[in-house]
Amino acid sequence: MLAKFKKAGLVIFITCLIWIWADLSLDKDLTGQTMTIIASKADPQLWVTIDGKTEIQVKADLRGPSVKVSELNRKIQAGEEKLDVIFDPAKENMETPGKYSLPDVRKFLAESEKIQEYGLTVKFAHPDKLDDIQVVALKEKTLPIKCVDEMDNEIPSAKITPDIITMYAPDQVTESKVKLPSATERKQARAGSITKNPYIELAKNEVRYSDATVKVELPAISEDMKPYTIRGTLGFTFSANLVGRYEVEFIKRPEVGGIPILATPEARDAYEQKQFEVLLDIQDDDVGKPEVTRQINYNFPTTFLREDKIRLRGDPAEAKFRLVPVIDPNQNGLMMMP
């Protein structure tokens, strides 16, 4: 009887092992995944863009061993893994400056290190090809350095050591920048110095930093600059495409009732004479987004700002908002057009 139980137990154990092996050997699909193709910056002499951007998102259907797919999906959901793929023009034989296309996105993704690492295959990719890959040669240039604040306004009193930097840059770039975006950093620069990496602007929202550092110093606060609190009025800047068609609906309205500034009396008076002391910039691509978070623009008088005679005390406030269509009640619920 004992022998029969042992035999039955062995059969069950072997059967379980077969089931487990069969389950692990099965392939599993991971469909509709967002993968980001990022243009490599490994070669400082090249500037690579895909559809005019340094990174682009594509959709892909993946397949692989069940255990691998489950592991990858768990990491994605937990924020521990991203499906990022580096586009290296040298590996694609595109290091010579010019315009190229990638005729088979699915094949490119399938051969990437990320997909190979998990032993996956790519069944489908959309778009299936990329037609606008630009490779631009950069030249080694010696550029002056400008110090700017969080609004990209120059701080003319800044002392930068050294005040030039050698970087690879396109022909149209004639200067580099260092940014002091917060009151904390500006305070540090006034108390002594702060170390920053200069950068160049290759395109809108695209910068490239130098590995070298410079020292930035700001002069001590002028004796005639004093703290004030200004009551602000909020205004909006719309493009011609949006004006009259959309209005701002706040999710979190920025606090502008008391704006803390440091200014000379003349700068304070000029600021108080502004129609709108604070502006919220509305952009075309804000349309359709469920929520937009953006810093407000303190509309300081330009002349006094350039002379460093007025500045914000503290960090800029943020607004959270969405754009809603303007409805004309006389047009049966149709959206008003300008």
Short mmCIF file of C-alpha atoms in Angstrom, two decimals:
data_model
loop_
_atom_site.label_atom_id
_atom_site.label_comp_id
_atom_site.label_asym_id
_atom_site.label_seq_id
_atom_site.Cartn_x
_atom_site.Cartn_y
_atom_site.Cartn_z
CA MET A 1 0.00 0.00 0.00
CA LEU A 2 2.85 2.37 0.92
CA ALA A 3 4.52 1.66 -2.41
CA LYS A 4 1.29 2.59 -4.24
CA PHE A 5 1.11 5.94 -2.39
CA LYS A 6 4.74 6.68 -3.18
CA LYS A 7 4.15 5.84 -6.83
CA ALA A 8 1.02 8.05 -6.95
CA GLY A 9 2.91 10.92 -5.29
CA LEU A 10 5.73 10.62 -7.80
CA VAL A 11 3.27 10.73 -10.70
CA ILE A 12 1.62 13.87 -9.29
CA PHE A 13 5.01 15.53 -8.73
CA ILE A 14 6.16 14.77 -12.28
CA THR A 15 2.83 15.98 -13.66
CA CYS A 16 3.19 19.29 -11.77
CA LEU A 17 6.70 19.72 -13.13
CA ILE A 18 5.40 19.15 -16.66
CA TRP A 19 2.65 21.73 -16.14
CA ILE A 20 5.12 24.27 -14.74
CA TRP A 21 7.59 23.67 -17.58
CA ALA A 22 4.82 23.93 -20.15
CA ASP A 23 3.58 27.20 -18.63
CA LEU A 24 7.08 28.69 -18.59
CA SER A 25 7.76 27.62 -22.15
CA LEU A 26 4.61 29.30 -23.48
CA ASP A 27 4.95 32.61 -25.30
CA LYS A 28 2.96 35.58 -24.07
CA ASP A 29 1.98 38.82 -25.82
CA LEU A 30 2.50 42.35 -24.54
CA THR A 31 0.52 44.52 -26.93
CA GLY A 32 0.21 48.26 -27.48
CA GLN A 33 3.42 49.15 -25.64
CA THR A 34 4.81 52.67 -25.93
CA MET A 35 8.50 52.60 -26.81
CA THR A 36 10.68 55.72 -26.93
CA ILE A 37 13.40 56.00 -29.57
CA ILE A 38 16.07 58.42 -28.29
CA ALA A 39 18.66 59.95 -30.60
CA SER A 40 22.15 59.22 -29.29
CA LYS A 41 24.31 62.10 -28.04
CA ALA A 42 27.40 59.93 -27.71
CA ASP A 43 29.20 61.73 -30.56
CA PRO A 44 29.53 65.42 -29.57
CA GLN A 45 30.19 66.36 -33.20
CA LEU A 46 26.75 65.21 -34.34
CA TRP A 47 23.24 66.50 -33.69
CA VAL A 48 20.64 63.87 -34.51
CA THR A 49 16.89 64.48 -34.69
CA ILE A 50 13.98 62.21 -35.55
CA ASP A 51 10.97 64.05 -36.99
CA GLY A 52 12.58 67.24 -35.68
CA LYS A 53 12.93 65.93 -32.10
CA THR A 54 15.61 64.15 -30.10
CA GLU A 55 13.16 61.43 -29.12
CA ILE A 56 9.98 59.98 -30.54
CA GLN A 57 7.41 57.51 -29.25
CA VAL A 58 6.16 54.52 -31.23
CA LYS A 59 3.72 51.72 -30.47
CA ALA A 60 4.80 48.07 -30.54
CA ASP A 61 3.35 44.61 -29.95
CA LEU A 62 5.84 42.36 -28.19
CA ARG A 63 6.00 38.60 -27.64
CA GLY A 64 8.27 36.42 -25.55
CA PRO A 65 8.54 33.71 -22.90
CA SER A 66 5.77 34.07 -20.34
CA VAL A 67 8.12 34.52 -17.41
CA LYS A 68 10.11 37.23 -19.20
CA VAL A 69 7.03 39.10 -20.39
CA SER A 70 5.51 38.97 -16.90
CA GLU A 71 8.75 40.27 -15.37
CA LEU A 72 8.95 43.13 -17.87
CA ASN A 73 5.29 44.07 -17.44
CA ARG A 74 5.65 44.11 -13.66
CA LYS A 75 8.67 46.42 -13.87
CA ILE A 76 6.91 48.76 -16.29
CA GLN A 77 3.85 48.99 -14.05
CA ALA A 78 6.07 49.65 -11.01
CA GLY A 79 8.02 52.36 -12.84
CA GLU A 80 11.23 50.32 -12.61
CA GLU A 81 11.67 49.88 -16.36
CA LYS A 82 11.14 52.02 -19.43
CA LEU A 83 11.07 50.78 -22.99
CA ASP A 84 13.69 53.25 -24.20
CA VAL A 85 15.77 52.43 -27.28
CA ILE A 86 18.85 54.43 -28.32
CA PHE A 87 19.15 55.38 -31.98
CA ASP A 88 22.89 55.37 -32.77
CA PRO A 89 23.57 56.79 -36.26
CA ALA A 90 26.94 54.99 -36.40
CA LYS A 91 25.29 51.59 -35.96
CA GLU A 92 22.77 52.47 -38.68
CA ASN A 93 25.50 53.69 -41.08
CA MET A 94 24.12 57.24 -40.87
CA GLU A 95 27.04 59.09 -39.26
CA THR A 96 27.65 61.17 -42.42
CA PRO A 97 25.62 64.41 -42.15
CA GLY A 98 22.44 64.35 -44.18
CA LYS A 99 18.79 63.28 -44.22
CA TYR A 100 17.91 59.60 -43.79
CA SER A 101 14.96 57.30 -43.33
CA LEU A 102 14.48 54.19 -41.21
CA PRO A 103 12.48 51.86 -43.47
CA ASP A 104 11.74 49.13 -40.91
CA VAL A 105 10.99 50.32 -37.37
CA ARG A 106 9.93 46.83 -36.29
CA LYS A 107 13.31 45.38 -37.28
CA PHE A 108 15.16 48.25 -35.59
CA LEU A 109 13.30 47.69 -32.31
CA ALA A 110 13.76 43.92 -32.50
CA GLU A 111 17.54 44.31 -32.78
CA SER A 112 17.81 46.74 -29.87
CA GLU A 113 19.59 45.81 -26.64
CA LYS A 114 16.43 46.33 -24.60
CA ILE A 115 14.42 43.77 -26.58
CA GLN A 116 17.33 41.34 -26.79
CA GLU A 117 17.88 41.60 -23.04
CA TYR A 118 14.41 40.20 -22.36
CA GLY A 119 14.52 37.68 -25.21
CA LEU A 120 11.49 39.24 -26.91
CA THR A 121 10.36 39.56 -30.50
CA VAL A 122 8.57 42.53 -32.02
CA LYS A 123 5.46 41.46 -33.91
CA PHE A 124 4.29 44.91 -34.99
CA ALA A 125 5.37 48.56 -34.83
CA HIS A 126 3.57 51.80 -35.64
CA PRO A 127 4.67 53.80 -37.47
CA ASP A 128 6.39 51.14 -39.52
CA LYS A 129 8.99 53.58 -40.88
CA LEU A 130 10.56 56.95 -40.06
CA ASP A 131 11.19 59.28 -42.99
CA ASP A 132 12.81 62.32 -41.37
CA ILE A 133 16.08 61.53 -39.61
CA GLN A 134 18.47 64.46 -39.73
CA VAL A 135 22.17 64.19 -38.92
CA VAL A 136 23.88 67.59 -38.59
CA ALA A 137 27.60 68.12 -38.17
CA LEU A 138 28.64 70.43 -35.33
CA LYS A 139 31.79 72.54 -35.34
CA GLU A 140 34.09 73.23 -32.43
CA LYS A 141 33.48 76.87 -31.50
CA THR A 142 34.57 79.22 -28.76
CA LEU A 143 31.46 80.89 -27.39
CA PRO A 144 30.84 83.70 -24.91
CA ILE A 145 28.74 82.75 -21.88
CA LYS A 146 25.65 84.67 -20.77
CA CYS A 147 24.00 84.28 -17.37
CA VAL A 148 20.17 84.14 -17.37
CA ASP A 149 17.39 83.74 -14.82
CA GLU A 150 14.39 81.37 -14.81
CA MET A 151 12.62 83.48 -17.46
CA ASP A 152 15.70 83.44 -19.69
CA ASN A 153 16.34 87.13 -19.00
CA GLU A 154 19.99 88.11 -18.87
CA ILE A 155 21.55 88.95 -15.51
CA PRO A 156 24.05 91.53 -16.79
CA SER A 157 25.85 91.99 -13.47
CA ALA A 158 26.96 88.34 -13.34
CA LYS A 159 30.69 87.61 -13.32
CA ILE A 160 31.51 84.31 -15.05
CA THR A 161 34.95 82.68 -14.78
CA PRO A 162 36.00 81.75 -17.40
CA ASP A 163 33.58 83.77 -19.53
CA ILE A 164 34.05 81.67 -22.70
CA ILE A 165 33.58 77.99 -23.42
CA THR A 166 34.67 75.71 -26.27
CA MET A 167 31.87 73.45 -27.47
CA TYR A 168 30.64 71.70 -30.58
CA ALA A 169 27.78 73.81 -31.94
CA PRO A 170 25.89 74.48 -35.19
CA ASP A 171 26.70 77.57 -37.25
CA GLN A 172 23.67 79.54 -36.03
CA VAL A 173 24.63 79.29 -32.34
CA THR A 174 26.73 82.29 -31.30
CA GLU A 175 26.59 82.10 -27.49
CA SER A 176 26.22 79.72 -24.59
CA LYS A 177 24.35 80.22 -21.33
CA VAL A 178 24.37 79.39 -17.66
CA LYS A 179 21.06 79.56 -15.83
CA LEU A 180 20.34 80.53 -12.24
CA PRO A 181 16.68 79.46 -12.10
CA SER A 182 15.97 79.86 -8.40
CA ALA A 183 16.33 82.44 -5.67
CA THR A 184 18.39 79.89 -3.72
CA GLU A 185 21.03 79.68 -6.46
CA ARG A 186 21.13 83.46 -6.91
CA LYS A 187 21.55 83.89 -3.16
CA GLN A 188 24.48 81.44 -3.24
CA ALA A 189 26.05 83.35 -6.15
CA ARG A 190 25.74 86.63 -4.19
CA ALA A 191 27.23 85.12 -1.04
CA GLY A 192 30.25 83.76 -2.90
CA SER A 193 29.99 81.77 -6.11
CA ILE A 194 28.17 78.85 -7.68
CA THR A 195 29.49 76.29 -10.18
CA LYS A 196 27.45 75.65 -13.32
CA ASN A 197 27.75 73.80 -16.64
CA PRO A 198 27.26 76.08 -19.67
CA TYR A 199 24.86 74.93 -22.38
CA ILE A 200 23.84 75.78 -25.91
CA GLU A 201 20.34 75.82 -27.37
CA LEU A 202 20.14 73.60 -30.44
CA ALA A 203 16.38 74.08 -30.92
CA LYS A 204 13.29 74.97 -28.91
CA ASN A 205 13.29 72.96 -25.68
CA GLU A 206 16.54 71.23 -26.67
CA VAL A 207 19.84 72.06 -25.03
CA ARG A 208 23.26 70.45 -24.86
CA TYR A 209 25.51 70.91 -21.83
CA SER A 210 29.28 71.18 -21.70
CA ASP A 211 31.22 68.82 -19.45
CA ALA A 212 33.30 71.80 -18.33
CA THR A 213 32.19 74.01 -15.45
CA VAL A 214 32.42 77.74 -14.80
CA LYS A 215 32.12 79.84 -11.66
CA VAL A 216 29.28 82.37 -11.46
CA GLU A 217 29.29 85.30 -9.03
CA LEU A 218 26.66 87.99 -8.50
CA PRO A 219 27.26 91.32 -6.76
CA ALA A 220 25.87 91.90 -3.29
CA ILE A 221 22.41 93.43 -3.16
CA SER A 222 22.41 97.15 -3.82
CA GLU A 223 21.72 99.27 -0.75
CA ASP A 224 18.79 101.00 -2.45
CA MET A 225 17.03 97.69 -3.15
CA LYS A 226 14.43 96.89 -0.52
CA PRO A 227 11.81 94.17 -0.04
CA TYR A 228 8.27 95.02 -1.11
CA THR A 229 5.02 93.14 -1.52
CA ILE A 230 3.03 94.04 -4.62
CA ARG A 231 -0.62 93.21 -5.24
CA GLY A 232 -0.69 91.47 -8.60
CA THR A 233 -3.22 91.23 -11.42
CA LEU A 234 -3.15 88.09 -13.57
CA GLY A 235 -3.33 88.30 -17.36
CA PHE A 236 -3.12 85.73 -20.16
CA THR A 237 -1.15 85.56 -23.40
CA PHE A 238 -2.90 83.61 -26.16
CA SER A 239 -1.61 82.94 -29.66
CA ALA A 240 -3.66 84.11 -32.65
CA ASN A 241 -4.81 80.49 -33.08
CA LEU A 242 -6.41 80.40 -29.63
CA VAL A 243 -7.59 83.91 -28.82
CA GLY A 244 -11.39 84.05 -28.59
CA ARG A 245 -11.73 80.29 -29.02
CA TYR A 246 -10.65 79.02 -25.60
CA GLU A 247 -10.71 80.17 -22.02
CA VAL A 248 -8.68 79.08 -19.01
CA GLU A 249 -10.28 76.89 -16.37
CA PHE A 250 -8.08 76.71 -13.28
CA ILE A 251 -7.48 73.49 -11.43
CA LYS A 252 -5.11 75.36 -9.11
CA ARG A 253 -5.10 79.14 -9.39
CA PRO A 254 -1.69 80.72 -8.71
CA GLU A 255 -1.38 83.00 -5.71
CA VAL A 256 -0.67 86.54 -6.95
CA GLY A 257 -2.39 88.59 -4.26
CA GLY A 258 0.92 89.47 -2.66
CA ILE A 259 4.02 89.27 -4.85
CA PRO A 260 7.26 89.47 -2.81
CA ILE A 261 9.92 91.40 -4.68
CA LEU A 262 13.28 93.01 -4.05
CA ALA A 263 13.60 96.26 -5.98
CA THR A 264 14.69 99.86 -6.07
CA PRO A 265 11.88 102.36 -5.44
CA GLU A 266 11.88 103.32 -9.13
CA ALA A 267 11.63 99.70 -10.24
CA ARG A 268 8.81 99.04 -7.77
CA ASP A 269 6.86 102.07 -9.06
CA ALA A 270 7.29 100.96 -12.67
CA TYR A 271 6.13 97.45 -11.79
CA GLU A 272 3.03 98.73 -10.02
CA GLN A 273 2.07 100.70 -13.14
CA LYS A 274 1.84 97.52 -15.22
CA GLN A 275 -1.65 96.57 -16.33
CA PHE A 276 -0.83 92.95 -15.52
CA GLU A 277 1.94 92.27 -13.05
CA VAL A 278 1.70 88.53 -13.73
CA LEU A 279 1.12 86.66 -17.00
CA LEU A 280 0.20 83.06 -17.75
CA ASP A 281 1.47 81.99 -21.17
CA ILE A 282 -1.02 79.79 -23.05
CA GLN A 283 0.47 77.62 -25.81
CA ASP A 284 -1.14 75.97 -28.83
CA ASP A 285 -0.31 72.45 -27.68
CA ASP A 286 -2.19 73.03 -24.38
CA VAL A 287 -5.42 72.33 -26.28
CA GLY A 288 -6.90 68.94 -25.42
CA LYS A 289 -4.69 68.25 -22.41
CA PRO A 290 -6.61 67.29 -19.24
CA GLU A 291 -4.19 69.30 -17.09
CA VAL A 292 -1.30 71.70 -17.73
CA THR A 293 1.18 72.82 -15.07
CA ARG A 294 3.17 75.97 -15.81
CA GLN A 295 5.10 78.64 -13.94
CA ILE A 296 3.62 82.10 -14.20
CA ASN A 297 5.61 84.91 -15.77
CA TYR A 298 6.34 87.88 -13.51
CA ASN A 299 6.03 90.78 -15.92
CA PHE A 300 8.88 92.85 -14.49
CA PRO A 301 9.81 96.09 -16.31
CA THR A 302 12.43 95.07 -18.84
CA THR A 303 14.84 97.95 -18.28
CA PHE A 304 15.01 97.46 -14.51
CA LEU A 305 15.21 93.69 -14.90
CA ARG A 306 18.21 93.96 -17.21
CA GLU A 307 19.90 96.30 -14.75
CA ASP A 308 19.21 93.78 -11.96
CA LYS A 309 17.16 96.35 -10.02
CA ILE A 310 14.12 94.13 -9.49
CA ARG A 311 13.70 90.43 -8.81
CA LEU A 312 11.35 87.95 -7.21
CA ARG A 313 11.90 86.92 -3.60
CA GLY A 314 11.30 83.19 -3.49
CA ASP A 315 10.28 80.76 -6.20
CA PRO A 316 7.77 81.46 -8.99
CA ALA A 317 4.20 80.30 -8.41
CA GLU A 318 2.66 77.59 -10.60
CA ALA A 319 -0.75 77.37 -12.22
CA LYS A 320 -2.63 74.18 -13.03
CA PHE A 321 -5.27 74.60 -15.67
CA ARG A 322 -7.05 73.24 -18.71
CA LEU A 323 -8.40 74.98 -21.79
CA VAL A 324 -12.13 74.82 -22.48
CA PRO A 325 -13.86 75.93 -25.70
CA VAL A 326 -15.75 79.19 -25.58
CA ILE A 327 -19.45 78.53 -26.22
CA ASP A 328 -21.64 81.08 -27.97
CA PRO A 329 -25.19 80.82 -26.47
CA ASN A 330 -26.66 82.35 -29.63
CA GLN A 331 -25.19 79.70 -31.92
CA ASN A 332 -26.91 76.55 -30.59
CA GLY A 333 -23.98 75.54 -28.45
CA LEU A 334 -21.36 76.01 -31.19
CA MET A 335 -17.90 77.15 -30.18
CA MET A 336 -17.24 80.85 -30.79
CA MET A 337 -14.70 81.65 -33.47
CA PRO A 338 -12.66 84.87 -33.56
#
